[in-house]
Amino acid sequence: MNDGCLSSMIKVKGLNNKNVDIPEEEFDRFKALLNSNILFEDGHEYEESRQIFNHIFDRKPAFIVKPTGVADIQTCVIFAAKHKLLIAVKSGGHNVAGHASCEGGMLIDLCKMQSVYVDANTKQVRVEAGTLLGKLDHETQAFGLAVPVGTVSVTGIAGLTLGGGFGWLTGKHGLTIDNLLSAQIVTSDGRILTVSKDKHTDLFWALCGGSGNFGVVSSFLFQAHPIGPEVLFCSPMYPIDKAESVLLQWRDFMAQASQDLTSIAFIYRVPPSLHFPKHLHDQDVVMLAGVHVGEHKEAQKHIQRLCSFDGLVHDATSIIPFKQVQQWFENWNSNKVQPQRFYFKSIYTNQLSHSMLKEFIDGFRLRPLSTCKGNVSFVIQCLRGAYREIAEEATAFGSRDTDFMLESNLAWIDANFDDANIAWGRALWDRLATYSNQNRIYLNHAGIGEEHNQHLKKVYGKNYNKIRQIKKKYDPMNLFRKNANIPPAD
């Protein structure tokens, strides 16, 4: 308990980055109110809970609480607000910018809140905020349903949703936030609110893309859709020297494609995995991945062109379970054991031009291969269909007026290369920014420390000032600042 066993004070990092001394008796009263154990830096469970996806961050909270329900979240928030404590919230801990951890403060780890209830009649799904996408998919697919969520099954539902939520169903059903019906949230004053389009409408609007700025969400209610259990997964591969030609043809194809098809292009080095033929191992390729949710025969006919461009080296396009598609990234990851360090960066654009593609592909070719080895993927998401049908002012997320989102995802193991790899990633995106009409980033893939006010104003556009007013209303002290932080209005 830090030095609580030697003195009458518990030291916890405050909002001003200075330690707050809490009398041990008061801390004991706080513990007595909880239905959960408090973890301190003296056990395996603490070590496991403090770890997050991106091992660049090795932060040690003063203590960790694992709530079993909203009452414990409320108790934690009231205590943190009273003492002005630094607070972080962890759903899956998958945010690459490290928001789900804090040094010396209070960490609320929601990992014990993972219940999923599916109402087959209404096709609505209530999900607790600690749920990982893989469990959500498992439960909904039992009913032939799916909630539009992300593409990595170990991602936490809360961070993904509050940031927007792209995935394999974006073209057909939009972002995760476009399928959010309501949420239960604990605000900085300790209130437990259920928010929707009919209740606390301003806060519900702000949650749809406003990150974790407004409180601790304990559960979500989503609208699910009939999907699967099998879908057509499109996966033709082409050699890297054909990448520009293939991506230009893919761009033109997608401009006329059915809304049933969501497609994401990947440039990466094929790992030595059983999921790929041996002759492709350690080869750089571009893969035109996609999920078509329509009738299978029509789907196969529709995507045939994507699988017949010049230079095809492999095509594993097939009808497979939707759950398998959702776990595709984990299945071929060549490094599942060693802790990895990550730098993900993104930008929106309407120009998938020759010059931009050349810059993007050259960036992949010139990646820091000696340090990142094969764990690099460059990604282009085609944004169309239902995603584009939502007006800018309808959600806090901001404008939907771009056709593509580009990402570079770097991963490495050795901490000695942190600075060099991050600097390389930032330099690439400084060059690519000239091709973006707004130089907007996706906040769930915003780099590390780049979500400052200048970027936030571009991300949210004309919604920014409204979000700041809502932040002031529900979190005037900026208690919830471990996120893509939006300052309260003056």
mmCIF file with all atom_site columns, C-alpha atoms in Angstrom, residues 202-385:
data_model
loop_
_atom_site.group_PDB
_atom_site.id
_atom_site.type_symbol
_atom_site.label_atom_id
_atom_site.label_alt_id
_atom_site.label_comp_id
_atom_site.label_asym_id
_atom_site.label_entity_id
_atom_site.label_seq_id
_atom_site.pdbx_PDB_ins_code
_atom_site.Cartn_x
_atom_site.Cartn_y
_atom_site.Cartn_z
_atom_site.occupancy
_atom_site.B_iso_or_equiv
_atom_site.pdbx_formal_charge
_atom_site.auth_seq_id
_atom_site.auth_comp_id
_atom_site.auth_asym_id
_atom_site.auth_atom_id
_atom_site.pdbx_PDB_model_num
ATOM 1   C CA . ASP A 1 202 ? -26.368 16.317  -25.301 1.00 0.00 ? 202 ASP A CA 1
ATOM 2   C CA . LEU A 1 203 ? -24.245 13.809  -23.392 1.00 0.00 ? 203 LEU A CA 1
ATOM 3   C CA . PHE A 1 204 ? -25.327 10.925  -25.616 1.00 0.00 ? 204 PHE A CA 1
ATOM 4   C CA . TRP A 1 205 ? -24.348 12.992  -28.662 1.00 0.00 ? 205 TRP A CA 1
ATOM 5   C CA . ALA A 1 206 ? -20.949 13.726  -27.132 1.00 0.00 ? 206 ALA A CA 1
ATOM 6   C CA . LEU A 1 207 ? -20.274 10.060  -26.348 1.00 0.00 ? 207 LEU A CA 1
ATOM 7   C CA . CYS A 1 208 ? -20.648 9.273   -30.049 1.00 0.00 ? 208 CYS A CA 1
ATOM 8   C CA . GLY A 1 209 ? -17.034 10.002  -30.916 1.00 0.00 ? 209 GLY A CA 1
ATOM 9   C CA . GLY A 1 210 ? -15.984 12.245  -28.035 1.00 0.00 ? 210 GLY A CA 1
ATOM 10  C CA . SER A 1 211 ? -13.652 9.681   -26.471 1.00 0.00 ? 211 SER A CA 1
ATOM 11  C CA . GLY A 1 212 ? -13.682 9.106   -22.694 1.00 0.00 ? 212 GLY A CA 1
ATOM 12  C CA . ASN A 1 213 ? -13.979 12.783  -21.814 1.00 0.00 ? 213 ASN A CA 1
ATOM 13  C CA . PHE A 1 214 ? -17.334 12.770  -20.036 1.00 0.00 ? 214 PHE A CA 1
ATOM 14  C CA . GLY A 1 215 ? -17.316 9.972   -17.472 1.00 0.00 ? 215 GLY A CA 1
ATOM 15  C CA . VAL A 1 216 ? -16.930 6.226   -17.015 1.00 0.00 ? 216 VAL A CA 1
ATOM 16  C CA . VAL A 1 217 ? -19.335 4.308   -19.222 1.00 0.00 ? 217 VAL A CA 1
ATOM 17  C CA . SER A 1 218 ? -20.456 1.124   -17.470 1.00 0.00 ? 218 SER A CA 1
ATOM 18  C CA . SER A 1 219 ? -22.579 -0.394  -20.276 1.00 0.00 ? 219 SER A CA 1
ATOM 19  C CA . PHE A 1 220 ? -23.793 0.142   -23.823 1.00 0.00 ? 220 PHE A CA 1
ATOM 20  C CA . LEU A 1 221 ? -26.989 -0.810  -25.650 1.00 0.00 ? 221 LEU A CA 1
ATOM 21  C CA . PHE A 1 222 ? -26.428 -1.519  -29.338 1.00 0.00 ? 222 PHE A CA 1
ATOM 22  C CA . GLN A 1 223 ? -28.591 -2.318  -32.315 1.00 0.00 ? 223 GLN A CA 1
ATOM 23  C CA . ALA A 1 224 ? -27.373 -5.563  -33.870 1.00 0.00 ? 224 ALA A CA 1
ATOM 24  C CA . HIS A 1 225 ? -27.976 -6.795  -37.422 1.00 0.00 ? 225 HIS A CA 1
ATOM 25  C CA . PRO A 1 226 ? -28.446 -10.203 -39.076 1.00 0.00 ? 226 PRO A CA 1
ATOM 26  C CA . ILE A 1 227 ? -24.940 -11.215 -40.146 1.00 0.00 ? 227 ILE A CA 1
ATOM 27  C CA . GLY A 1 228 ? -23.560 -14.653 -40.952 1.00 0.00 ? 228 GLY A CA 1
ATOM 28  C CA . PRO A 1 229 ? -22.917 -16.985 -39.376 1.00 0.00 ? 229 PRO A CA 1
ATOM 29  C CA . GLU A 1 230 ? -20.854 -17.196 -42.583 1.00 0.00 ? 230 GLU A CA 1
ATOM 30  C CA . VAL A 1 231 ? -19.779 -14.349 -44.848 1.00 0.00 ? 231 VAL A CA 1
ATOM 31  C CA . LEU A 1 232 ? -17.633 -14.028 -47.946 1.00 0.00 ? 232 LEU A CA 1
ATOM 32  C CA . PHE A 1 233 ? -14.101 -13.007 -46.965 1.00 0.00 ? 233 PHE A CA 1
ATOM 33  C CA . CYS A 1 234 ? -12.178 -11.568 -49.899 1.00 0.00 ? 234 CYS A CA 1
ATOM 34  C CA . SER A 1 235 ? -8.371  -11.876 -49.696 1.00 0.00 ? 235 SER A CA 1
ATOM 35  C CA . PRO A 1 236 ? -6.462  -11.764 -53.007 1.00 0.00 ? 236 PRO A CA 1
ATOM 36  C CA . MET A 1 237 ? -2.737  -10.929 -52.704 1.00 0.00 ? 237 MET A CA 1
ATOM 37  C CA . TYR A 1 238 ? -0.493  -9.126  -55.140 1.00 0.00 ? 238 TYR A CA 1
ATOM 38  C CA . PRO A 1 239 ? 3.279   -8.481  -55.051 1.00 0.00 ? 239 PRO A CA 1
ATOM 39  C CA . ILE A 1 240 ? 4.492   -5.151  -53.696 1.00 0.00 ? 240 ILE A CA 1
ATOM 40  C CA . ASP A 1 241 ? 5.803   -4.064  -57.103 1.00 0.00 ? 241 ASP A CA 1
ATOM 41  C CA . LYS A 1 242 ? 2.190   -4.175  -58.346 1.00 0.00 ? 242 LYS A CA 1
ATOM 42  C CA . ALA A 1 243 ? 0.845   -2.246  -55.345 1.00 0.00 ? 243 ALA A CA 1
ATOM 43  C CA . GLU A 1 244 ? 0.240   1.128   -57.007 1.00 0.00 ? 244 GLU A CA 1
ATOM 44  C CA . SER A 1 245 ? -1.538  -0.345  -60.028 1.00 0.00 ? 245 SER A CA 1
ATOM 45  C CA . VAL A 1 246 ? -3.596  -2.734  -57.899 1.00 0.00 ? 246 VAL A CA 1
ATOM 46  C CA . LEU A 1 247 ? -4.645  -0.024  -55.434 1.00 0.00 ? 247 LEU A CA 1
ATOM 47  C CA . LEU A 1 248 ? -5.706  2.344   -58.200 1.00 0.00 ? 248 LEU A CA 1
ATOM 48  C CA . GLN A 1 249 ? -7.862  -0.391  -59.712 1.00 0.00 ? 249 GLN A CA 1
ATOM 49  C CA . TRP A 1 250 ? -9.248  -1.214  -56.255 1.00 0.00 ? 250 TRP A CA 1
ATOM 50  C CA . ARG A 1 251 ? -10.080 2.477   -55.772 1.00 0.00 ? 251 ARG A CA 1
ATOM 51  C CA . ASP A 1 252 ? -12.032 2.581   -59.019 1.00 0.00 ? 252 ASP A CA 1
ATOM 52  C CA . PHE A 1 253 ? -13.800 -0.710  -58.290 1.00 0.00 ? 253 PHE A CA 1
ATOM 53  C CA . MET A 1 254 ? -14.893 0.410   -54.826 1.00 0.00 ? 254 MET A CA 1
ATOM 54  C CA . ALA A 1 255 ? -16.371 3.630   -56.208 1.00 0.00 ? 255 ALA A CA 1
ATOM 55  C CA . GLN A 1 256 ? -19.107 1.504   -57.795 1.00 0.00 ? 256 GLN A CA 1
ATOM 56  C CA . ALA A 1 257 ? -19.187 -1.446  -55.372 1.00 0.00 ? 257 ALA A CA 1
ATOM 57  C CA . SER A 1 258 ? -22.208 -2.688  -53.480 1.00 0.00 ? 258 SER A CA 1
ATOM 58  C CA . GLN A 1 259 ? -22.771 -1.311  -50.006 1.00 0.00 ? 259 GLN A CA 1
ATOM 59  C CA . ASP A 1 260 ? -22.722 -4.940  -48.837 1.00 0.00 ? 260 ASP A CA 1
ATOM 60  C CA . LEU A 1 261 ? -18.944 -4.945  -49.363 1.00 0.00 ? 261 LEU A CA 1
ATOM 61  C CA . THR A 1 262 ? -16.577 -3.309  -46.889 1.00 0.00 ? 262 THR A CA 1
ATOM 62  C CA . SER A 1 263 ? -12.992 -3.456  -48.092 1.00 0.00 ? 263 SER A CA 1
ATOM 63  C CA . ILE A 1 264 ? -9.658  -2.682  -46.471 1.00 0.00 ? 264 ILE A CA 1
ATOM 64  C CA . ALA A 1 265 ? -6.357  -2.853  -48.353 1.00 0.00 ? 265 ALA A CA 1
ATOM 65  C CA . PHE A 1 266 ? -3.304  -4.073  -46.437 1.00 0.00 ? 266 PHE A CA 1
ATOM 66  C CA . ILE A 1 267 ? 0.361   -3.717  -47.350 1.00 0.00 ? 267 ILE A CA 1
ATOM 67  C CA . TYR A 1 268 ? 2.489   -5.976  -45.187 1.00 0.00 ? 268 TYR A CA 1
ATOM 68  C CA . ARG A 1 269 ? 5.195   -8.631  -45.079 1.00 0.00 ? 269 ARG A CA 1
ATOM 69  C CA . VAL A 1 270 ? 3.694   -12.109 -45.026 1.00 0.00 ? 270 VAL A CA 1
ATOM 70  C CA . PRO A 1 271 ? 4.657   -13.781 -41.734 1.00 0.00 ? 271 PRO A CA 1
ATOM 71  C CA . PRO A 1 272 ? 5.942   -17.372 -41.546 1.00 0.00 ? 272 PRO A CA 1
ATOM 72  C CA . SER A 1 273 ? 2.522   -18.631 -40.552 1.00 0.00 ? 273 SER A CA 1
ATOM 73  C CA . LEU A 1 274 ? 0.614   -21.758 -41.480 1.00 0.00 ? 274 LEU A CA 1
ATOM 74  C CA . HIS A 1 275 ? -2.147  -19.452 -42.716 1.00 0.00 ? 275 HIS A CA 1
ATOM 75  C CA . PHE A 1 276 ? -0.038  -18.557 -45.771 1.00 0.00 ? 276 PHE A CA 1
ATOM 76  C CA . PRO A 1 277 ? 1.782   -20.660 -48.414 1.00 0.00 ? 277 PRO A CA 1
ATOM 77  C CA . LYS A 1 278 ? 5.493   -21.094 -47.716 1.00 0.00 ? 278 LYS A CA 1
ATOM 78  C CA . HIS A 1 279 ? 6.549   -19.417 -50.949 1.00 0.00 ? 279 HIS A CA 1
ATOM 79  C CA . LEU A 1 280 ? 4.943   -16.185 -49.699 1.00 0.00 ? 280 LEU A CA 1
ATOM 80  C CA . HIS A 1 281 ? 6.622   -16.152 -46.301 1.00 0.00 ? 281 HIS A CA 1
ATOM 81  C CA . ASP A 1 282 ? 8.665   -12.963 -45.747 1.00 0.00 ? 282 ASP A CA 1
ATOM 82  C CA . GLN A 1 283 ? 7.410   -11.469 -49.010 1.00 0.00 ? 283 GLN A CA 1
ATOM 83  C CA . ASP A 1 284 ? 5.944   -7.955  -49.185 1.00 0.00 ? 284 ASP A CA 1
ATOM 84  C CA . VAL A 1 285 ? 2.419   -7.953  -50.612 1.00 0.00 ? 285 VAL A CA 1
ATOM 85  C CA . VAL A 1 286 ? -0.739  -5.919  -50.943 1.00 0.00 ? 286 VAL A CA 1
ATOM 86  C CA . MET A 1 287 ? -3.938  -7.725  -49.995 1.00 0.00 ? 287 MET A CA 1
ATOM 87  C CA . LEU A 1 288 ? -7.391  -6.477  -50.968 1.00 0.00 ? 288 LEU A CA 1
ATOM 88  C CA . ALA A 1 289 ? -9.301  -7.742  -47.951 1.00 0.00 ? 289 ALA A CA 1
ATOM 89  C CA . GLY A 1 290 ? -13.047 -7.416  -47.738 1.00 0.00 ? 290 GLY A CA 1
ATOM 90  C CA . VAL A 1 291 ? -16.219 -8.745  -46.197 1.00 0.00 ? 291 VAL A CA 1
ATOM 91  C CA . HIS A 1 292 ? -19.368 -9.086  -48.300 1.00 0.00 ? 292 HIS A CA 1
ATOM 92  C CA . VAL A 1 293 ? -22.505 -9.670  -46.229 1.00 0.00 ? 293 VAL A CA 1
ATOM 93  C CA . GLY A 1 294 ? -24.867 -10.331 -49.125 1.00 0.00 ? 294 GLY A CA 1
ATOM 94  C CA . GLU A 1 295 ? -26.091 -13.613 -50.628 1.00 0.00 ? 295 GLU A CA 1
ATOM 95  C CA . HIS A 1 296 ? -23.048 -15.819 -51.200 1.00 0.00 ? 296 HIS A CA 1
ATOM 96  C CA . LYS A 1 297 ? -23.372 -16.479 -54.933 1.00 0.00 ? 297 LYS A CA 1
ATOM 97  C CA . GLU A 1 298 ? -23.978 -12.830 -55.688 1.00 0.00 ? 298 GLU A CA 1
ATOM 98  C CA . ALA A 1 299 ? -21.127 -11.869 -53.372 1.00 0.00 ? 299 ALA A CA 1
ATOM 99  C CA . GLN A 1 300 ? -18.678 -14.160 -55.156 1.00 0.00 ? 300 GLN A CA 1
ATOM 100 C CA . LYS A 1 301 ? -19.725 -12.764 -58.508 1.00 0.00 ? 301 LYS A CA 1
ATOM 101 C CA . HIS A 1 302 ? -19.460 -9.204  -57.229 1.00 0.00 ? 302 HIS A CA 1
ATOM 102 C CA . ILE A 1 303 ? -15.890 -9.416  -55.920 1.00 0.00 ? 303 ILE A CA 1
ATOM 103 C CA . GLN A 1 304 ? -14.504 -11.499 -58.800 1.00 0.00 ? 304 GLN A CA 1
ATOM 104 C CA . ARG A 1 305 ? -12.800 -8.489  -60.369 1.00 0.00 ? 305 ARG A CA 1
ATOM 105 C CA . LEU A 1 306 ? -10.762 -7.827  -57.203 1.00 0.00 ? 306 LEU A CA 1
ATOM 106 C CA . CYS A 1 307 ? -9.287  -11.301 -57.506 1.00 0.00 ? 307 CYS A CA 1
ATOM 107 C CA . SER A 1 308 ? -8.210  -11.021 -61.149 1.00 0.00 ? 308 SER A CA 1
ATOM 108 C CA . PHE A 1 309 ? -5.888  -8.030  -61.407 1.00 0.00 ? 309 PHE A CA 1
ATOM 109 C CA . ASP A 1 310 ? -2.529  -8.600  -63.076 1.00 0.00 ? 310 ASP A CA 1
ATOM 110 C CA . GLY A 1 311 ? 0.093   -10.278 -60.869 1.00 0.00 ? 311 GLY A CA 1
ATOM 111 C CA . LEU A 1 312 ? -2.108  -12.277 -58.477 1.00 0.00 ? 312 LEU A CA 1
ATOM 112 C CA . VAL A 1 313 ? 0.141   -14.448 -56.259 1.00 0.00 ? 313 VAL A CA 1
ATOM 113 C CA . HIS A 1 314 ? -2.399  -15.951 -53.880 1.00 0.00 ? 314 HIS A CA 1
ATOM 114 C CA . ASP A 1 315 ? -6.141  -15.903 -53.280 1.00 0.00 ? 315 ASP A CA 1
ATOM 115 C CA . ALA A 1 316 ? -7.731  -17.416 -50.197 1.00 0.00 ? 316 ALA A CA 1
ATOM 116 C CA . THR A 1 317 ? -11.120 -15.835 -50.815 1.00 0.00 ? 317 THR A CA 1
ATOM 117 C CA . SER A 1 318 ? -13.745 -18.084 -49.268 1.00 0.00 ? 318 SER A CA 1
ATOM 118 C CA . ILE A 1 319 ? -16.974 -18.278 -47.322 1.00 0.00 ? 319 ILE A CA 1
ATOM 119 C CA . ILE A 1 320 ? -16.002 -18.527 -43.650 1.00 0.00 ? 320 ILE A CA 1
ATOM 120 C CA . PRO A 1 321 ? -17.589 -17.878 -40.240 1.00 0.00 ? 321 PRO A CA 1
ATOM 121 C CA . PHE A 1 322 ? -17.859 -14.196 -39.388 1.00 0.00 ? 322 PHE A CA 1
ATOM 122 C CA . LYS A 1 323 ? -16.200 -14.904 -36.034 1.00 0.00 ? 323 LYS A CA 1
ATOM 123 C CA . GLN A 1 324 ? -13.177 -16.227 -37.914 1.00 0.00 ? 324 GLN A CA 1
ATOM 124 C CA . VAL A 1 325 ? -12.953 -13.025 -39.918 1.00 0.00 ? 325 VAL A CA 1
ATOM 125 C CA . GLN A 1 326 ? -13.068 -11.034 -36.685 1.00 0.00 ? 326 GLN A CA 1
ATOM 126 C CA . GLN A 1 327 ? -10.046 -12.979 -35.399 1.00 0.00 ? 327 GLN A CA 1
ATOM 127 C CA . TRP A 1 328 ? -8.120  -12.866 -38.641 1.00 0.00 ? 328 TRP A CA 1
ATOM 128 C CA . PHE A 1 329 ? -5.443  -10.431 -37.398 1.00 0.00 ? 329 PHE A CA 1
ATOM 129 C CA . GLU A 1 330 ? -4.616  -12.503 -34.353 1.00 0.00 ? 330 GLU A CA 1
ATOM 130 C CA . ASN A 1 331 ? -4.470  -15.727 -36.357 1.00 0.00 ? 331 ASN A CA 1
ATOM 131 C CA . TRP A 1 332 ? -1.536  -14.655 -38.506 1.00 0.00 ? 332 TRP A CA 1
ATOM 132 C CA . ASN A 1 333 ? 0.325   -12.495 -36.002 1.00 0.00 ? 333 ASN A CA 1
ATOM 133 C CA . SER A 1 334 ? 3.828   -13.962 -35.955 1.00 0.00 ? 334 SER A CA 1
ATOM 134 C CA . ASN A 1 335 ? 4.624   -12.644 -32.481 1.00 0.00 ? 335 ASN A CA 1
ATOM 135 C CA . LYS A 1 336 ? 2.085   -13.532 -29.816 1.00 0.00 ? 336 LYS A CA 1
ATOM 136 C CA . VAL A 1 337 ? 4.515   -14.055 -26.940 1.00 0.00 ? 337 VAL A CA 1
ATOM 137 C CA . GLN A 1 338 ? 6.951   -11.171 -26.587 1.00 0.00 ? 338 GLN A CA 1
ATOM 138 C CA . PRO A 1 339 ? 5.555   -7.828  -25.398 1.00 0.00 ? 339 PRO A CA 1
ATOM 139 C CA . GLN A 1 340 ? 5.420   -5.417  -28.300 1.00 0.00 ? 340 GLN A CA 1
ATOM 140 C CA . ARG A 1 341 ? 5.706   -1.669  -28.646 1.00 0.00 ? 341 ARG A CA 1
ATOM 141 C CA . PHE A 1 342 ? 3.491   0.180   -31.124 1.00 0.00 ? 342 PHE A CA 1
ATOM 142 C CA . TYR A 1 343 ? 3.054   3.396   -33.035 1.00 0.00 ? 343 TYR A CA 1
ATOM 143 C CA . PHE A 1 344 ? -0.173  3.668   -35.058 1.00 0.00 ? 344 PHE A CA 1
ATOM 144 C CA . LYS A 1 345 ? -0.957  6.772   -37.092 1.00 0.00 ? 345 LYS A CA 1
ATOM 145 C CA . SER A 1 346 ? -3.822  7.679   -39.415 1.00 0.00 ? 346 SER A CA 1
ATOM 146 C CA . ILE A 1 347 ? -5.095  10.355  -41.744 1.00 0.00 ? 347 ILE A CA 1
ATOM 147 C CA . TYR A 1 348 ? -8.243  10.895  -43.815 1.00 0.00 ? 348 TYR A CA 1
ATOM 148 C CA . THR A 1 349 ? -8.069  11.791  -47.489 1.00 0.00 ? 349 THR A CA 1
ATOM 149 C CA . ASN A 1 350 ? -10.147 12.104  -50.637 1.00 0.00 ? 350 ASN A CA 1
ATOM 150 C CA . GLN A 1 351 ? -7.077  11.737  -52.879 1.00 0.00 ? 351 GLN A CA 1
ATOM 151 C CA . LEU A 1 352 ? -5.983  8.217   -53.580 1.00 0.00 ? 352 LEU A CA 1
ATOM 152 C CA . SER A 1 353 ? -3.834  9.583   -56.363 1.00 0.00 ? 353 SER A CA 1
ATOM 153 C CA . HIS A 1 354 ? -0.699  8.249   -58.084 1.00 0.00 ? 354 HIS A CA 1
ATOM 154 C CA . SER A 1 355 ? 1.511   10.603  -56.106 1.00 0.00 ? 355 SER A CA 1
ATOM 155 C CA . MET A 1 356 ? -0.055  9.866   -52.739 1.00 0.00 ? 356 MET A CA 1
ATOM 156 C CA . LEU A 1 357 ? 0.042   6.124   -53.300 1.00 0.00 ? 357 LEU A CA 1
ATOM 157 C CA . LYS A 1 358 ? 3.673   6.341   -54.353 1.00 0.00 ? 358 LYS A CA 1
ATOM 158 C CA . GLU A 1 359 ? 4.506   8.220   -51.130 1.00 0.00 ? 359 GLU A CA 1
ATOM 159 C CA . PHE A 1 360 ? 2.551   5.686   -49.094 1.00 0.00 ? 360 PHE A CA 1
ATOM 160 C CA . ILE A 1 361 ? 4.048   2.602   -50.763 1.00 0.00 ? 361 ILE A CA 1
ATOM 161 C CA . ASP A 1 362 ? 7.563   4.066   -50.675 1.00 0.00 ? 362 ASP A CA 1
ATOM 162 C CA . GLY A 1 363 ? 7.011   4.686   -46.980 1.00 0.00 ? 363 GLY A CA 1
ATOM 163 C CA . PHE A 1 364 ? 6.305   0.995   -46.510 1.00 0.00 ? 364 PHE A CA 1
ATOM 164 C CA . ARG A 1 365 ? 9.361   -0.002  -48.563 1.00 0.00 ? 365 ARG A CA 1
ATOM 165 C CA . LEU A 1 366 ? 11.594  2.325   -46.516 1.00 0.00 ? 366 LEU A CA 1
ATOM 166 C CA . ARG A 1 367 ? 10.157  1.331   -43.144 1.00 0.00 ? 367 ARG A CA 1
ATOM 167 C CA . PRO A 1 368 ? 12.686  0.703   -40.342 1.00 0.00 ? 368 PRO A CA 1
ATOM 168 C CA . LEU A 1 369 ? 12.812  -2.993  -41.190 1.00 0.00 ? 369 LEU A CA 1
ATOM 169 C CA . SER A 1 370 ? 15.845  -3.806  -39.035 1.00 0.00 ? 370 SER A CA 1
ATOM 170 C CA . THR A 1 371 ? 14.006  -2.734  -35.878 1.00 0.00 ? 371 THR A CA 1
ATOM 171 C CA . CYS A 1 372 ? 10.362  -3.421  -36.732 1.00 0.00 ? 372 CYS A CA 1
ATOM 172 C CA . LYS A 1 373 ? 11.128  -6.609  -38.671 1.00 0.00 ? 373 LYS A CA 1
ATOM 173 C CA . GLY A 1 374 ? 7.910   -8.011  -40.184 1.00 0.00 ? 374 GLY A CA 1
ATOM 174 C CA . ASN A 1 375 ? 5.467   -6.469  -37.729 1.00 0.00 ? 375 ASN A CA 1
ATOM 175 C CA . VAL A 1 376 ? 4.406   -3.565  -39.917 1.00 0.00 ? 376 VAL A CA 1
ATOM 176 C CA . SER A 1 377 ? 1.166   -3.073  -41.800 1.00 0.00 ? 377 SER A CA 1
ATOM 177 C CA . PHE A 1 378 ? 0.069   -0.124  -43.888 1.00 0.00 ? 378 PHE A CA 1
ATOM 178 C CA . VAL A 1 379 ? -3.697  0.072   -44.276 1.00 0.00 ? 379 VAL A CA 1
ATOM 179 C CA . ILE A 1 380 ? -6.180  1.885   -46.514 1.00 0.00 ? 380 ILE A CA 1
ATOM 180 C CA . GLN A 1 381 ? -9.822  1.782   -45.447 1.00 0.00 ? 381 GLN A CA 1
ATOM 181 C CA . CYS A 1 382 ? -12.407 2.587   -48.086 1.00 0.00 ? 382 CYS A CA 1
ATOM 182 C CA . LEU A 1 383 ? -15.087 4.770   -46.470 1.00 0.00 ? 383 LEU A CA 1
ATOM 183 C CA . ARG A 1 384 ? -18.442 4.671   -48.170 1.00 0.00 ? 384 ARG A CA 1
ATOM 184 C CA . GLY A 1 385 ? -21.981 3.370   -47.857 1.00 0.00 ? 385 GLY A CA 1
#
